[in-house]
mmCIF file of C-alpha atoms and ligand atoms in Angstrom:
data_model
loop_
_atom_site.group_PDB
_atom_site.id
_atom_site.type_symbol
_atom_site.label_atom_id
_atom_site.label_comp_id
_atom_site.label_asym_id
_atom_site.label_seq_id
_atom_site.Cartn_x
_atom_site.Cartn_y
_atom_site.Cartn_z
ATOM 1 C CA MET A 1 -7.030 -3.250 -27.516
ATOM 2 C CA LYS A 2 -4.233 -1.824 -25.348
ATOM 3 C CA THR A 3 -2.234 -3.965 -22.956
ATOM 4 C CA ILE A 4 -1.272 -2.899 -19.440
ATOM 5 C CA GLY A 5 1.848 -4.478 -17.957
ATOM 6 C CA ILE A 6 1.684 -5.112 -14.208
ATOM 7 C CA ILE A 7 4.868 -5.741 -12.215
ATOM 8 C CA GLY A 8 4.030 -8.028 -9.300
ATOM 9 C CA GLY A 9 1.586 -10.902 -9.199
ATOM 10 C CA GLY A 10 -0.157 -10.710 -5.812
ATOM 11 C CA GLN A 11 -3.755 -9.940 -4.941
ATOM 12 C CA LEU A 12 -3.393 -6.240 -5.744
ATOM 13 C CA GLY A 13 -2.252 -7.134 -9.263
ATOM 14 C CA ARG A 14 -5.141 -9.573 -9.516
ATOM 15 C CA MET A 15 -7.698 -6.909 -8.656
ATOM 16 C CA LEU A 16 -6.037 -4.411 -11.014
ATOM 17 C CA ALA A 17 -6.189 -6.959 -13.839
ATOM 18 C CA MET A 18 -9.894 -7.573 -13.198
ATOM 19 C CA ALA A 19 -10.629 -3.836 -13.247
ATOM 20 C CA ALA A 20 -8.555 -3.427 -16.411
ATOM 21 C CA ALA A 21 -10.495 -6.172 -18.193
ATOM 22 C CA ARG A 22 -13.797 -4.420 -17.516
ATOM 23 C CA LEU A 23 -12.469 -1.355 -19.342
ATOM 24 C CA ASN A 24 -11.282 -3.419 -22.332
ATOM 25 C CA PHE A 25 -7.608 -3.571 -21.494
ATOM 26 C CA ARG A 26 -5.534 -6.693 -21.769
ATOM 27 C CA THR A 27 -3.020 -7.341 -18.983
ATOM 28 C CA VAL A 28 0.357 -9.052 -18.751
ATOM 29 C CA VAL A 29 1.920 -9.750 -15.361
ATOM 30 C CA LEU A 30 5.667 -9.926 -14.595
ATOM 31 C CA GLU A 31 6.099 -12.226 -11.596
ATOM 32 C CA PRO A 32 8.570 -15.037 -10.822
ATOM 33 C CA GLN A 33 5.983 -17.266 -9.134
ATOM 34 C CA PRO A 34 4.028 -19.264 -11.728
ATOM 35 C CA ASP A 35 0.220 -19.258 -11.466
ATOM 36 C CA CYS A 36 0.325 -16.296 -9.087
ATOM 37 C CA PRO A 37 -2.958 -14.642 -7.994
ATOM 38 C CA ALA A 38 -2.709 -11.930 -10.681
ATOM 39 C CA ALA A 39 -1.771 -14.284 -13.530
ATOM 40 C CA GLN A 40 -4.860 -16.402 -12.852
ATOM 41 C CA VAL A 41 -7.021 -13.542 -14.146
ATOM 42 C CA ALA A 42 -4.603 -11.725 -16.494
ATOM 43 C CA ASN A 43 -4.138 -12.450 -20.200
ATOM 44 C CA ASP A 44 -0.495 -13.370 -19.896
ATOM 45 C CA GLN A 45 2.351 -13.869 -17.419
ATOM 46 C CA ILE A 46 6.085 -13.428 -17.872
ATOM 47 C CA VAL A 47 7.685 -15.752 -15.337
ATOM 48 C CA ALA A 48 10.851 -13.852 -14.449
ATOM 49 C CA ALA A 49 12.440 -11.898 -11.613
ATOM 50 C CA TYR A 50 11.428 -8.237 -11.315
ATOM 51 C CA ASP A 51 14.942 -7.167 -12.304
ATOM 52 C CA ASP A 52 15.552 -9.735 -15.062
ATOM 53 C CA PRO A 53 16.519 -7.615 -18.127
ATOM 54 C CA ARG A 54 15.015 -10.155 -20.536
ATOM 55 C CA GLY A 55 11.764 -10.305 -18.599
ATOM 56 C CA LEU A 56 11.616 -6.504 -18.574
ATOM 57 C CA ASP A 57 12.288 -6.335 -22.328
ATOM 58 C CA GLU A 58 9.513 -8.818 -22.918
ATOM 59 C CA LEU A 59 7.164 -6.764 -20.726
ATOM 60 C CA ALA A 60 7.972 -3.596 -22.696
ATOM 61 C CA ARG A 61 7.389 -5.491 -25.953
ATOM 62 C CA LEU A 62 3.980 -6.845 -24.881
ATOM 63 C CA ALA A 63 2.610 -3.851 -22.969
ATOM 64 C CA ASP A 64 1.614 -0.360 -24.102
ATOM 65 C CA LEU A 65 1.952 1.062 -20.616
ATOM 66 C CA ILE A 66 3.265 -0.306 -17.346
ATOM 67 C CA THR A 67 2.281 -0.112 -13.700
ATOM 68 C CA TYR A 68 3.127 -2.021 -10.539
ATOM 69 C CA GLU A 69 1.347 -3.470 -7.541
ATOM 70 C CA PHE A 70 4.086 -3.299 -4.897
ATOM 71 C CA GLU A 71 6.592 -0.658 -3.904
ATOM 72 C CA ASN A 72 9.741 -2.738 -3.963
ATOM 73 C CA VAL A 73 10.001 -2.890 -7.726
ATOM 74 C CA PRO A 74 13.693 -2.147 -8.380
ATOM 75 C CA VAL A 75 13.942 1.520 -9.382
ATOM 76 C CA SER A 76 16.435 0.529 -12.094
ATOM 77 C CA ALA A 77 13.807 -1.803 -13.606
ATOM 78 C CA ALA A 78 11.181 0.946 -13.624
ATOM 79 C CA GLU A 79 13.670 3.333 -15.212
ATOM 80 C CA GLN A 80 14.677 0.785 -17.863
ATOM 81 C CA LEU A 81 11.010 0.346 -18.792
ATOM 82 C CA ALA A 82 10.344 4.091 -18.696
ATOM 83 C CA ARG A 83 12.807 4.564 -21.561
ATOM 84 C CA SER A 84 10.428 2.807 -23.957
ATOM 85 C CA ARG A 85 6.985 2.861 -22.317
ATOM 86 C CA PRO A 86 4.983 5.090 -19.991
ATOM 87 C CA VAL A 87 5.477 3.829 -16.409
ATOM 88 C CA PHE A 88 2.894 5.006 -13.862
ATOM 89 C CA PRO A 89 3.156 5.890 -10.995
ATOM 90 C CA PRO A 90 6.456 7.654 -11.847
ATOM 91 C CA PRO A 91 9.646 5.833 -10.722
ATOM 92 C CA LYS A 92 10.338 8.788 -8.399
ATOM 93 C CA ALA A 93 7.428 7.571 -6.232
ATOM 94 C CA LEU A 94 9.199 4.214 -5.848
ATOM 95 C CA GLU A 95 12.425 5.902 -4.796
ATOM 96 C CA VAL A 96 10.603 7.855 -2.091
ATOM 97 C CA ALA A 97 8.459 4.995 -0.803
ATOM 98 C CA GLN A 98 11.199 2.346 -0.718
ATOM 99 C CA ASP A 99 13.279 3.972 2.002
ATOM 100 C CA ARG A 100 11.591 5.143 5.204
ATOM 101 C CA LEU A 101 14.258 7.810 5.768
ATOM 102 C CA VAL A 102 13.900 9.304 2.262
ATOM 103 C CA GLU A 103 10.123 9.038 2.649
ATOM 104 C CA LYS A 104 9.993 10.936 5.962
ATOM 105 C CA ARG A 105 12.278 13.680 4.630
ATOM 106 C CA PHE A 106 10.143 13.967 1.502
ATOM 107 C CA ILE A 107 6.881 14.174 3.489
ATOM 108 C CA ASN A 108 8.329 16.798 5.839
ATOM 109 C CA GLY A 109 9.558 18.678 2.752
ATOM 110 C CA CYS A 110 5.903 18.868 1.660
ATOM 111 C CA GLY A 111 5.125 20.659 4.933
ATOM 112 C CA ILE A 112 3.409 17.587 6.432
ATOM 113 C CA ALA A 113 4.177 16.349 9.951
ATOM 114 C CA THR A 114 5.632 12.874 10.610
ATOM 115 C CA ALA A 115 7.011 11.200 13.720
ATOM 116 C CA GLY A 116 10.415 12.534 14.722
ATOM 117 C CA PHE A 117 13.198 10.318 13.364
ATOM 118 C CA HIS A 118 16.896 9.567 13.318
ATOM 119 C CA PRO A 119 18.842 7.384 10.901
ATOM 120 C CA VAL A 120 20.443 4.428 12.729
ATOM 121 C CA ASP A 121 23.506 2.696 11.284
ATOM 122 C CA SER A 122 24.980 1.145 14.417
ATOM 123 C CA GLN A 123 24.084 0.112 17.951
ATOM 124 C CA ALA A 124 25.678 3.355 19.191
ATOM 125 C CA ASP A 125 23.426 5.405 16.848
ATOM 126 C CA LEU A 126 20.424 3.533 18.229
ATOM 127 C CA GLU A 127 21.300 4.241 21.831
ATOM 128 C CA ALA A 128 21.930 7.932 21.125
ATOM 129 C CA ALA A 129 18.673 8.258 19.181
ATOM 130 C CA LEU A 130 16.657 6.455 21.876
ATOM 131 C CA ALA A 131 18.114 8.739 24.538
ATOM 132 C CA GLU A 132 16.857 11.738 22.518
ATOM 133 C CA PHE A 133 13.358 10.250 22.486
ATOM 134 C CA GLY A 134 13.365 9.471 26.229
ATOM 135 C CA GLY A 135 13.871 5.738 25.641
ATOM 136 C CA ALA A 136 10.700 5.209 23.564
ATOM 137 C CA GLY A 137 10.456 4.790 19.798
ATOM 138 C CA VAL A 138 9.855 2.448 16.908
ATOM 139 C CA LEU A 139 12.943 1.026 15.237
ATOM 140 C CA LYS A 140 12.391 -0.019 11.619
ATOM 141 C CA THR A 141 14.437 -1.262 8.724
ATOM 142 C CA ARG A 142 14.614 1.555 6.180
ATOM 143 C CA ARG A 143 13.800 -0.842 3.342
ATOM 144 C CA LEU A 144 11.582 -3.870 2.659
ATOM 145 C CA GLY A 145 9.422 -3.787 5.806
ATOM 146 C CA TYR A 146 5.714 -4.623 5.526
ATOM 147 C CA ASP A 147 2.893 -5.870 7.763
ATOM 148 C CA GLY A 148 4.931 -4.782 10.800
ATOM 149 C CA LYS A 149 7.936 -6.912 9.786
ATOM 150 C CA GLY A 150 11.430 -5.538 10.405
ATOM 151 C CA GLN A 151 10.328 -3.472 13.420
ATOM 152 C CA ARG A 152 11.023 -3.284 17.132
ATOM 153 C CA VAL A 153 9.040 -1.120 19.540
ATOM 154 C CA PHE A 154 10.616 0.494 22.599
ATOM 155 C CA ARG A 155 7.860 1.575 24.970
ATOM 156 C CA SER A 156 10.003 3.182 27.662
ATOM 157 C CA ALA A 157 13.541 3.556 28.928
ATOM 158 C CA ALA A 158 13.003 0.188 30.678
ATOM 159 C CA ASP A 159 13.148 -1.573 27.268
ATOM 160 C CA ASP A 160 16.768 -2.622 26.813
ATOM 161 C CA PRO A 161 18.038 -1.912 23.280
ATOM 162 C CA ALA A 162 21.040 -4.256 23.653
ATOM 163 C CA GLY A 163 21.498 -6.359 20.522
ATOM 164 C CA ALA A 164 18.663 -4.643 18.605
ATOM 165 C CA TYR A 165 20.863 -3.435 15.742
ATOM 166 C CA VAL A 166 22.159 -6.960 15.135
ATOM 167 C CA ALA A 167 18.693 -8.494 15.621
ATOM 168 C CA LEU A 168 17.299 -6.341 12.802
ATOM 169 C CA GLY A 169 20.066 -7.557 10.505
ATOM 170 C CA GLN A 170 22.693 -4.777 10.686
ATOM 171 C CA VAL A 171 20.996 -3.037 7.789
ATOM 172 C CA PRO A 172 20.239 0.700 7.569
ATOM 173 C CA LEU A 173 17.544 1.500 10.135
ATOM 174 C CA ILE A 174 15.448 4.436 11.263
ATOM 175 C CA LEU A 175 14.292 5.167 14.792
ATOM 176 C CA GLU A 176 10.964 6.967 14.886
ATOM 177 C CA SER A 177 9.563 8.719 17.927
ATOM 178 C CA PHE A 178 6.617 6.819 19.387
ATOM 179 C CA VAL A 179 3.424 8.554 18.253
ATOM 180 C CA PRO A 180 0.752 8.264 20.972
ATOM 181 C CA PHE A 181 -2.055 8.036 18.445
ATOM 182 C CA ASP A 182 -5.774 7.696 19.157
ATOM 183 C CA ARG A 183 -6.532 6.047 15.827
ATOM 184 C CA GLU A 184 -5.084 5.280 12.444
ATOM 185 C CA ILE A 185 -6.675 6.401 9.199
ATOM 186 C CA SER A 186 -5.651 6.231 5.555
ATOM 187 C CA VAL A 187 -6.550 8.077 2.416
ATOM 188 C CA ILE A 188 -6.681 6.457 -1.003
ATOM 189 C CA ALA A 189 -6.303 9.165 -3.610
ATOM 190 C CA ALA A 190 -5.768 9.339 -7.349
ATOM 191 C CA ARG A 191 -4.148 11.800 -9.722
ATOM 192 C CA ALA A 192 -4.656 11.938 -13.467
ATOM 193 C CA PRO A 193 -1.999 13.030 -15.998
ATOM 194 C CA ASP A 194 -3.676 16.468 -16.265
ATOM 195 C CA GLY A 195 -3.272 17.001 -12.497
ATOM 196 C CA THR A 196 -6.901 16.319 -11.553
ATOM 197 C CA THR A 197 -7.141 14.559 -8.189
ATOM 198 C CA ALA A 198 -9.855 12.554 -6.439
ATOM 199 C CA CYS A 199 -9.786 11.270 -2.838
ATOM 200 C CA PHE A 200 -11.892 8.456 -1.469
ATOM 201 C CA ASP A 201 -13.224 8.992 2.036
ATOM 202 C CA PRO A 202 -10.614 8.226 4.691
ATOM 203 C CA ALA A 203 -10.884 4.792 6.333
ATOM 204 C CA GLU A 204 -10.178 3.991 9.974
ATOM 205 C CA ASN A 205 -7.754 1.085 10.217
ATOM 206 C CA VAL A 206 -7.199 -1.470 12.954
ATOM 207 C CA HIS A 207 -4.163 -3.764 12.798
ATOM 208 C CA ARG A 208 -3.707 -7.208 14.360
ATOM 209 C CA ASN A 209 -0.248 -8.718 14.671
ATOM 210 C CA GLY A 210 1.046 -5.965 12.386
ATOM 211 C CA ILE A 211 -1.439 -6.897 9.630
ATOM 212 C CA LEU A 212 -4.417 -4.765 8.644
ATOM 213 C CA HIS A 213 -7.504 -6.309 10.254
ATOM 214 C CA THR A 214 -10.368 -3.901 9.466
ATOM 215 C CA SER A 215 -10.966 -0.680 7.570
ATOM 216 C CA THR A 216 -14.128 1.180 8.574
ATOM 217 C CA VAL A 217 -15.731 3.994 6.618
ATOM 218 C CA PRO A 218 -16.562 6.601 7.717
ATOM 219 C CA PRO A 219 -13.866 6.858 10.388
ATOM 220 C CA SER A 220 -14.801 8.106 13.851
ATOM 221 C CA VAL A 221 -12.842 11.339 13.513
ATOM 222 C CA GLY A 222 -13.985 14.915 12.960
ATOM 223 C CA GLY A 223 -14.330 16.754 9.669
ATOM 224 C CA SER A 224 -11.192 18.836 10.217
ATOM 225 C CA THR A 225 -9.171 15.610 10.605
ATOM 226 C CA THR A 226 -10.478 14.049 7.388
ATOM 227 C CA GLU A 227 -9.943 17.358 5.596
ATOM 228 C CA ALA A 228 -6.334 17.578 6.812
ATOM 229 C CA ALA A 229 -5.681 13.989 5.694
ATOM 230 C CA ARG A 230 -7.156 14.587 2.229
ATOM 231 C CA LYS A 231 -5.196 17.783 1.845
ATOM 232 C CA ALA A 232 -1.937 16.077 2.842
ATOM 233 C CA ALA A 233 -2.562 13.223 0.384
ATOM 234 C CA THR A 234 -3.269 15.678 -2.427
ATOM 235 C CA THR A 235 -0.133 17.693 -1.612
ATOM 236 C CA ILE A 236 1.957 14.491 -1.808
ATOM 237 C CA LEU A 237 0.392 13.526 -5.163
ATOM 238 C CA ASP A 238 1.160 16.945 -6.629
ATOM 239 C CA ALA A 239 4.713 17.004 -5.250
ATOM 240 C CA LEU A 240 5.440 13.667 -6.943
ATOM 241 C CA GLY A 241 3.811 14.655 -10.248
ATOM 242 C CA TYR A 242 1.957 11.431 -9.582
ATOM 243 C CA VAL A 243 -0.267 9.449 -11.937
ATOM 244 C CA GLY A 244 -2.335 6.606 -10.461
ATOM 245 C CA VAL A 245 -3.651 5.665 -7.035
ATOM 246 C CA ILE A 246 -1.683 6.169 -3.822
ATOM 247 C CA GLY A 247 -2.347 5.089 -0.230
ATOM 248 C CA VAL A 248 -1.286 7.430 2.580
ATOM 249 C CA GLU A 249 -1.409 6.219 6.194
ATOM 250 C CA PHE A 250 -1.889 8.652 9.078
ATOM 251 C CA PHE A 251 -1.879 8.626 12.845
ATOM 252 C CA VAL A 252 -4.643 10.717 14.435
ATOM 253 C CA LEU A 253 -3.685 12.447 17.685
ATOM 254 C CA ALA A 254 -6.003 13.099 20.641
ATOM 255 C CA ASP A 255 -6.498 16.704 19.478
ATOM 256 C CA GLY A 256 -7.555 15.517 16.004
ATOM 257 C CA GLY A 257 -4.269 16.476 14.346
ATOM 258 C CA VAL A 258 -2.818 14.122 11.723
ATOM 259 C CA VAL A 259 0.741 12.812 11.438
ATOM 260 C CA ALA A 260 1.677 11.029 8.202
ATOM 261 C CA ASN A 261 3.053 7.518 8.742
ATOM 262 C CA GLU A 262 3.880 6.132 5.304
ATOM 263 C CA ILE A 263 2.891 6.197 1.665
ATOM 264 C CA ALA A 264 2.269 3.291 -0.678
ATOM 265 C CA PRO A 265 2.621 4.183 -4.386
ATOM 266 C CA ARG A 266 -0.062 1.711 -5.422
ATOM 267 C CA VAL A 267 -3.541 0.524 -4.610
ATOM 268 C CA HIS A 268 -3.754 -0.257 -0.901
ATOM 269 C CA ASN A 269 -5.339 -2.875 1.354
ATOM 270 C CA SER A 270 -7.187 -0.154 3.267
ATOM 271 C CA GLY A 271 -8.938 0.824 0.000
ATOM 272 C CA HIS A 272 -10.489 -2.563 -0.753
ATOM 273 C CA TRP A 273 -13.800 -1.330 0.678
ATOM 274 C CA THR A 274 -14.195 0.898 -2.391
ATOM 275 C CA GLU A 275 -15.112 -2.084 -4.578
ATOM 276 C CA ALA A 276 -18.269 -2.583 -2.477
ATOM 277 C CA ALA A 277 -19.168 0.939 -1.339
ATOM 278 C CA CYS A 278 -18.266 3.132 -4.337
ATOM 279 C CA VAL A 279 -19.353 2.943 -7.970
ATOM 280 C CA VAL A 280 -15.719 3.143 -9.090
ATOM 281 C CA SER A 281 -13.238 1.120 -6.984
ATOM 282 C CA GLN A 282 -9.633 2.078 -6.227
ATOM 283 C CA PHE A 283 -8.593 -0.545 -8.791
ATOM 284 C CA GLU A 284 -10.644 0.931 -11.595
ATOM 285 C CA GLN A 285 -9.577 4.417 -10.507
ATOM 286 C CA HIS A 286 -5.933 3.401 -10.884
ATOM 287 C CA ILE A 287 -6.537 1.950 -14.345
ATOM 288 C CA ARG A 288 -8.442 5.077 -15.369
ATOM 289 C CA ALA A 289 -5.665 7.350 -14.116
ATOM 290 C CA ILE A 290 -2.771 5.529 -15.798
ATOM 291 C CA ALA A 291 -4.711 5.091 -19.044
ATOM 292 C CA GLY A 292 -5.565 8.791 -19.220
ATOM 293 C CA LEU A 293 -9.303 8.184 -18.831
ATOM 294 C CA PRO A 294 -11.471 10.511 -16.713
ATOM 295 C CA LEU A 295 -11.260 9.750 -12.978
ATOM 296 C CA GLY A 296 -14.366 8.221 -11.425
ATOM 297 C CA ASP A 297 -16.478 9.827 -8.723
ATOM 298 C CA PRO A 298 -14.868 8.792 -5.400
ATOM 299 C CA SER A 299 -17.940 9.361 -3.230
ATOM 300 C CA ARG A 300 -19.338 6.338 -1.391
ATOM 301 C CA HIS A 301 -22.924 5.150 -1.507
ATOM 302 C CA SER A 302 -22.736 3.098 1.714
ATOM 303 C CA ASP A 303 -20.975 2.969 5.046
ATOM 304 C CA CYS A 304 -18.983 -0.230 5.388
ATOM 305 C CA VAL A 305 -16.350 -2.337 7.117
ATOM 306 C CA MET A 306 -13.729 -4.280 5.195
ATOM 307 C CA GLN A 307 -12.052 -7.193 6.974
ATOM 308 C CA ASN A 308 -9.070 -9.228 5.830
ATOM 309 C CA LEU A 309 -9.206 -13.024 5.794
ATOM 310 C CA VAL A 310 -5.777 -14.047 7.060
ATOM 311 C CA GLY A 311 -4.592 -17.679 7.231
ATOM 312 C CA ASP A 312 -7.279 -19.916 8.761
ATOM 313 C CA ASP A 313 -9.905 -17.135 8.512
ATOM 314 C CA ILE A 314 -10.555 -18.679 5.111
ATOM 315 C CA ALA A 315 -12.747 -21.216 6.928
ATOM 316 C CA ARG A 316 -15.304 -18.408 7.400
ATOM 317 C CA VAL A 317 -16.097 -18.318 3.687
ATOM 318 C CA PRO A 318 -19.257 -20.484 3.734
ATOM 319 C CA ASP A 319 -20.785 -18.355 6.519
ATOM 320 C CA LEU A 320 -19.832 -15.107 4.810
ATOM 321 C CA LEU A 321 -21.401 -16.277 1.572
ATOM 322 C CA ALA A 322 -24.659 -16.791 3.438
ATOM 323 C CA GLU A 323 -24.751 -13.198 4.690
ATOM 324 C CA ARG A 324 -26.616 -10.344 3.060
ATOM 325 C CA ASN A 325 -24.745 -7.167 2.150
ATOM 326 C CA VAL A 326 -21.367 -8.880 2.191
ATOM 327 C CA LEU A 327 -19.056 -8.744 -0.830
ATOM 328 C CA LEU A 328 -16.420 -11.484 -0.659
ATOM 329 C CA HIS A 329 -13.167 -11.404 -2.590
ATOM 330 C CA LEU A 330 -10.732 -14.359 -2.598
ATOM 331 C CA TYR A 331 -7.211 -14.257 -3.979
ATOM 332 C CA GLY A 332 -6.647 -17.697 -5.510
ATOM 333 C CA LYS A 333 -3.878 -18.718 -3.096
ATOM 334 C CA ALA A 334 -3.639 -22.479 -2.728
ATOM 335 C CA GLU A 335 -2.226 -22.700 0.789
ATOM 336 C CA ALA A 336 -3.640 -20.886 3.844
ATOM 337 C CA ARG A 337 -0.343 -20.287 5.641
ATOM 338 C CA SER A 338 -0.477 -18.381 8.916
ATOM 339 C CA GLY A 339 -0.270 -14.610 8.410
ATOM 340 C CA ARG A 340 -1.047 -14.920 4.698
ATOM 341 C CA LYS A 341 -3.773 -12.696 3.243
ATOM 342 C CA MET A 342 -6.215 -15.119 1.588
ATOM 343 C CA GLY A 343 -9.042 -12.708 0.791
ATOM 344 C CA HIS A 344 -11.206 -10.011 2.296
ATOM 345 C CA PHE A 345 -14.836 -9.107 2.630
ATOM 346 C CA THR A 346 -16.696 -5.848 2.857
ATOM 347 C CA ARG A 347 -19.895 -5.606 4.836
ATOM 348 C CA LEU A 348 -22.176 -2.743 3.861
ATOM 349 C CA LEU A 349 -23.748 -1.114 6.916
HETATM 350 N N1 ADP B 1 6.263 5.902 15.082
HETATM 351 C C1 ADP B 1 5.251 5.110 15.471
HETATM 352 N N2 ADP B 1 4.587 5.358 16.625
HETATM 353 C C2 ADP B 1 3.581 4.550 17.044
HETATM 354 N N3 ADP B 1 3.152 3.464 16.348
HETATM 355 C C3 ADP B 1 3.762 3.167 15.184
HETATM 356 C C4 ADP B 1 4.840 3.985 14.684
HETATM 357 N N4 ADP B 1 5.239 3.458 13.513
HETATM 358 C C5 ADP B 1 4.465 2.385 13.296
HETATM 359 N N5 ADP B 1 3.569 2.191 14.291
HETATM 360 C C6 ADP B 1 2.560 1.118 14.339
HETATM 361 O O1 ADP B 1 3.029 -0.001 13.570
HETATM 362 C C7 ADP B 1 2.208 -0.199 12.420
HETATM 363 C C8 ADP B 1 3.064 -0.636 11.220
HETATM 364 O O2 ADP B 1 4.030 0.359 10.923
HETATM 365 P P1 ADP B 1 4.250 0.928 9.450
HETATM 366 O O3 ADP B 1 5.295 1.964 9.506
HETATM 367 O O4 ADP B 1 2.933 1.333 8.886
HETATM 368 O O5 ADP B 1 4.870 -0.320 8.710
HETATM 369 P P2 ADP B 1 4.305 -1.379 7.672
HETATM 370 O O6 ADP B 1 5.084 -1.080 6.441
HETATM 371 O O7 ADP B 1 4.639 -2.690 8.273
HETATM 372 O O8 ADP B 1 2.829 -1.113 7.493
HETATM 373 C C9 ADP B 1 1.501 1.131 12.216
HETATM 374 O O9 ADP B 1 0.299 0.957 11.477
HETATM 375 C C10 ADP B 1 1.278 1.560 13.655
HETATM 376 O O10 ADP B 1 0.204 0.848 14.238
HETATM 377 MG MG1 MG B 2 1.822 0.688 7.296
#
């Protein structure tokens, strides 16, 4: 039986490990936090930092191939592993996705529209960039942002940028033009080593406090919009020589046009609905792709809404269990801290 190494021990790693087990793969998780969500269902855990050379050596020794469940895996770690084991998605995808400036340039290089942007490395850069965008824009740290963290929105020239560069930590930033979107959608797509691709249907995403709240499928957008989003996702997969599942987030404009927001080189929260509404989930699709197995059929058999259970939402579990057509998935986290993703459910419609 082959063993898949998973870097990162959160809920995405947990769901990957469960999908891997169903296809007769063993899994070993590299994660510094003992008894993490993924390790609870994996065969083995290496308790070490993601860049600990001994932990990485151990992972390469135990695993036949290696993947990851979050995009901030140090590129050097992925490259070290890639010298002795297949690492999928390719480390190049990490390089692109880890830095919002590199990512936007890469996406534009694929011929796909993004928000306008300027690198910001000082308060003076910020003020110049804001002036170019008429005083509105979204300032983000180039690295390590997630769930809306490390961001500041300027809605108009009345929003005073004083102190913003310091407030975001004096790290490399990017100012994006403010995209007046109607909706947000995402595409979860997969690419196999032979270049075959498969896209799940786009989901329409609603965020609350910067955290994904619901993903609804099908989205309330026209066919030309979903087609453009699928095409953009496929173009990105091909450009990266990608193997595995990717998540690509888009803004949808009033005229139905799509603007790419960001890519996640991994399974994605907005694809959790696939475990309830498709025969092959995004998690199994990822395992199939990296293991060189045929990709599954991405078509859905049901319309659905996925909702995250964040913090105290966990109290809804007894009621959700009593509902028909609801698939509940909990992540094995002991403490329901505010803002923490504790689980999700998908309601088939
Ligand atoms: N340039 C932008 N214009 C308008 N809204 C934006 C822009 N960038 C981000 N947002 C809003 O903020 C949310 C989080 O930003 P995103 O870049 O996706 O960061 P994260 O990594 O936190 O998901 C987006 O889903 C969108 O709602
Ligand atoms: Mg996002």
